[in-house]
């Protein structure tokens, strides 16, 4: 858990994408959200 005012979101990533980026279930990934 995060302390203070930090916010934690959980985003599901499909198995096919995890395989392409070399990640497994439970691994941390960095996500950048960009406005269109």
N, CA, C and O atoms as a printed pandas DataFrame, in Angstrom:
     atom_number atom_name residue_name chain_id  residue_number  x_coord  y_coord  z_coord
0              1         N          UNK        A               1    0.838   -1.190    0.000
1              2        CA          UNK        A               1    0.000    0.000    0.000
2              3         C          UNK        A               1    0.877    1.245    0.000
3              4         O          UNK        A               1    2.044    1.222    0.389
4              5         N          UNK        A               2    0.271    2.313   -0.446
5              6        CA          UNK        A               2    0.974    3.586   -0.503
6              7         C          UNK        A               2    0.554    4.450    0.675
7              8         O          UNK        A               2   -0.597    4.407    1.109
8              9         N          UNK        A               3    1.483    5.227    1.185
9             10        CA          UNK        A               3    1.200    6.102    2.312
10            11         C          UNK        A               3    0.881    7.506    1.807
11            12         O          UNK        A               3    1.260    7.869    0.693
12            13         N          UNK        A               4    0.203    8.276    2.605
13            14        CA          UNK        A               4   -0.072    9.659    2.249
14            15         C          UNK        A               4   -1.138    9.782    1.184
15            16         O          UNK        A               4   -2.108    9.025    1.159
16            17         N          UNK        A               5   -0.941   10.760    0.297
17            18        CA          UNK        A               5   -1.961   11.043   -0.712
18            19         C          UNK        A               5   -1.701   10.341   -2.037
19            20         O          UNK        A               5   -2.391   10.618   -3.018
20            21         N          UNK        A               6   -0.724    9.439   -2.092
21            22        CA          UNK        A               6   -0.465    8.707   -3.328
22            23         C          UNK        A               6   -1.667    7.838   -3.665
23            24         O          UNK        A               6   -2.339    7.310   -2.780
24            25         N          UNK        A               7   -1.923    7.701   -4.953
25            26        CA          UNK        A               7   -3.059    6.910   -5.419
26            27         C          UNK        A               7   -2.536    5.675   -6.135
27            28         O          UNK        A               7   -1.572    5.759   -6.896
28            29         N          UNK        A               8   -3.158    4.538   -5.901
29            30        CA          UNK        A               8   -2.758    3.283   -6.526
30            31         C          UNK        A               8   -3.916    2.762   -7.363
31            32         O          UNK        A               8   -5.026    2.583   -6.861
32            33         N          UNK        A               9   -3.650    2.518   -8.652
33            34        CA          UNK        A               9   -4.655    1.940   -9.538
34            35         C          UNK        A               9   -4.155    0.583  -10.005
35            36         O          UNK        A               9   -2.952    0.386  -10.180
36            37         N          UNK        A              10   -5.061   -0.338  -10.203
37            38        CA          UNK        A              10   -4.708   -1.656  -10.723
38            39         C          UNK        A              10   -5.289   -1.764  -12.128
39            40         O          UNK        A              10   -6.491   -1.596  -12.329
40            41         N          UNK        A              11   -4.416   -2.049  -13.101
41            42        CA          UNK        A              11   -4.830   -2.147  -14.497
42            43         C          UNK        A              11   -4.514   -3.552  -14.984
43            44         O          UNK        A              11   -3.374   -4.006  -14.884
44            45         N          UNK        A              12   -5.515   -4.238  -15.506
45            46        CA          UNK        A              12   -5.298   -5.574  -16.059
46            47         C          UNK        A              12   -4.590   -5.493  -17.409
47            48         O          UNK        A              12   -4.964   -4.685  -18.259
48            49         N          UNK        A              13   -3.577   -6.320  -17.607
49            50        CA          UNK        A              13   -2.845   -6.355  -18.870
50            51         C          UNK        A              13   -2.982   -7.762  -19.448
51            52         O          UNK        A              13   -2.606   -8.738  -18.799
52            53         N          UNK        A              14   -3.520   -7.870  -20.665
53            54        CA          UNK        A              14   -3.714   -9.187  -21.273
54            55         C          UNK        A              14   -2.409   -9.979  -21.392
55            56         O          UNK        A              14   -1.328   -9.410  -21.546
56            57         N          UNK        A              15   -2.540  -11.296  -21.317
57            58        CA          UNK        A              15   -1.385  -12.196  -21.365
58            59         C          UNK        A              15   -0.532  -11.967  -22.613
59            60         O          UNK        A              15    0.695  -12.001  -22.529
60            61         N          UNK        A              16   -1.158  -11.735  -23.763
61            62        CA          UNK        A              16   -0.414  -11.525  -25.015
62            63         C          UNK        A              16    0.484  -10.291  -24.930
63            64         O          UNK        A              16    1.606  -10.303  -25.436
64            65         N          UNK        A              17   -0.005   -9.230  -24.295
65            66        CA          UNK        A              17    0.804   -8.015  -24.145
66            67         C          UNK        A              17    1.918   -8.252  -23.140
67            68         O          UNK        A              17    3.053   -7.832  -23.368
68            69         N          UNK        A              18    1.609   -8.926  -22.018
69            70        CA          UNK        A              18    2.654   -9.236  -21.026
70            71         C          UNK        A              18    3.777  -10.026  -21.666
71            72         O          UNK        A              18    4.949   -9.779  -21.384
72            73         N          UNK        A              19    3.432  -10.978  -22.527
73            74        CA          UNK        A              19    4.447  -11.793  -23.197
74            75         C          UNK        A              19    5.338  -10.921  -24.081
75            76         O          UNK        A              19    6.557  -11.093  -24.094
76            77         N          UNK        A              20    4.738   -9.991  -24.817
77            78        CA          UNK        A              20    5.505   -9.109  -25.710
78            79         C          UNK        A              20    6.467   -8.205  -24.948
79            80         O          UNK        A              20    7.552   -7.897  -25.442
80            81         N          UNK        A              21    6.077   -7.776  -23.748
81            82        CA          UNK        A              21    6.939   -6.867  -22.980
82            83         C          UNK        A              21    7.785   -7.602  -21.936
83            84         O          UNK        A              21    8.511   -6.976  -21.164
84            85         N          UNK        A              22    7.686   -8.919  -21.921
85            86        CA          UNK        A              22    8.527   -9.715  -21.025
86            87         C          UNK        A              22    8.143   -9.638  -19.560
87            88         O          UNK        A              22    9.008   -9.701  -18.686
88            89         N          UNK        A              23    6.852   -9.501  -19.283
89            90        CA          UNK        A              23    6.379   -9.431  -17.899
90            91         C          UNK        A              23    5.486  -10.620  -17.589
91            92         O          UNK        A              23    4.897  -11.218  -18.490
92            93         N          UNK        A              24    5.389  -10.960  -16.305
93            94        CA          UNK        A              24    4.529  -12.041  -15.831
94            95         C          UNK        A              24    3.497  -11.473  -14.870
95            96         O          UNK        A              24    3.575  -10.307  -14.482
96            97         N          UNK        A              25    2.524  -12.304  -14.485
97            98        CA          UNK        A              25    1.538  -11.882  -13.491
98            99         C          UNK        A              25    2.257  -11.423  -12.236
99           100         O          UNK        A              25    3.180  -12.088  -11.765
100          101         N          UNK        A              26    1.839  -10.291  -11.694
101          102        CA          UNK        A              26    2.414   -9.781  -10.457
102          103         C          UNK        A              26    3.600   -8.859  -10.656
103          104         O          UNK        A              26    4.008   -8.177   -9.716
104          105         N          UNK        A              27    4.172   -8.817  -11.869
105          106        CA          UNK        A              27    5.284   -7.905  -12.145
106          107         C          UNK        A              27    4.766   -6.470  -12.197
107          108         O          UNK        A              27    3.602   -6.227  -12.518
108          109         N          UNK        A              28    5.641   -5.533  -11.879
109          110        CA          UNK        A              28    5.287   -4.120  -11.979
110          111         C          UNK        A              28    5.607   -3.624  -13.381
111          112         O          UNK        A              28    6.604   -4.023  -13.982
112          113         N          UNK        A              29    4.751   -2.753  -13.892
113          114        CA          UNK        A              29    4.987   -2.119  -15.189
114          115         C          UNK        A              29    4.776   -0.615  -15.026
115          116         O          UNK        A              29    3.974   -0.175  -14.202
116          117         N          UNK        A              30    5.496    0.153  -15.811
117          118        CA          UNK        A              30    5.333    1.602  -15.815
118          119         C          UNK        A              30    4.343    1.951  -16.913
119          120         O          UNK        A              30    4.520    1.555  -18.065
120          121         N          UNK        A              31    3.305    2.691  -16.557
121          122        CA          UNK        A              31    2.269    3.077  -17.517
122          123         C          UNK        A              31    2.265    4.591  -17.639
123          124         O          UNK        A              31    2.231    5.305  -16.637
124          125         N          UNK        A              32    2.301    5.074  -18.875
125          126        CA          UNK        A              32    2.198    6.506  -19.138
126          127         C          UNK        A              32    0.862    6.763  -19.817
127          128         O          UNK        A              32    0.545    6.145  -20.833
128          129         N          UNK        A              33    0.086    7.668  -19.257
129          130        CA          UNK        A              33   -1.216    8.008  -19.822
130          131         C          UNK        A              33   -1.086    9.357  -20.513
131          132         O          UNK        A              33   -0.685   10.351  -19.906
132          133         N          UNK        A              34   -1.437    9.369  -21.807
133          134        CA          UNK        A              34   -1.311   10.589  -22.599
134          135         C          UNK        A              34   -2.687   11.021  -23.087
135          136         O          UNK        A              34   -3.497   10.191  -23.502
136          137         N          UNK        A              35   -2.943   12.313  -23.036
137          138        CA          UNK        A              35   -4.198   12.850  -23.539
138          139         C          UNK        A              35   -4.179   12.820  -25.060
139          140         O          UNK        A              35   -3.156   13.112  -25.678
140          141         N          UNK        A              36   -5.299   12.471  -25.656
141          142        CA          UNK        A              36   -5.381   12.429  -27.123
142          143         C          UNK        A              36   -5.538   13.800  -27.697
143          144         O          UNK        A              36   -5.624   13.953  -28.915
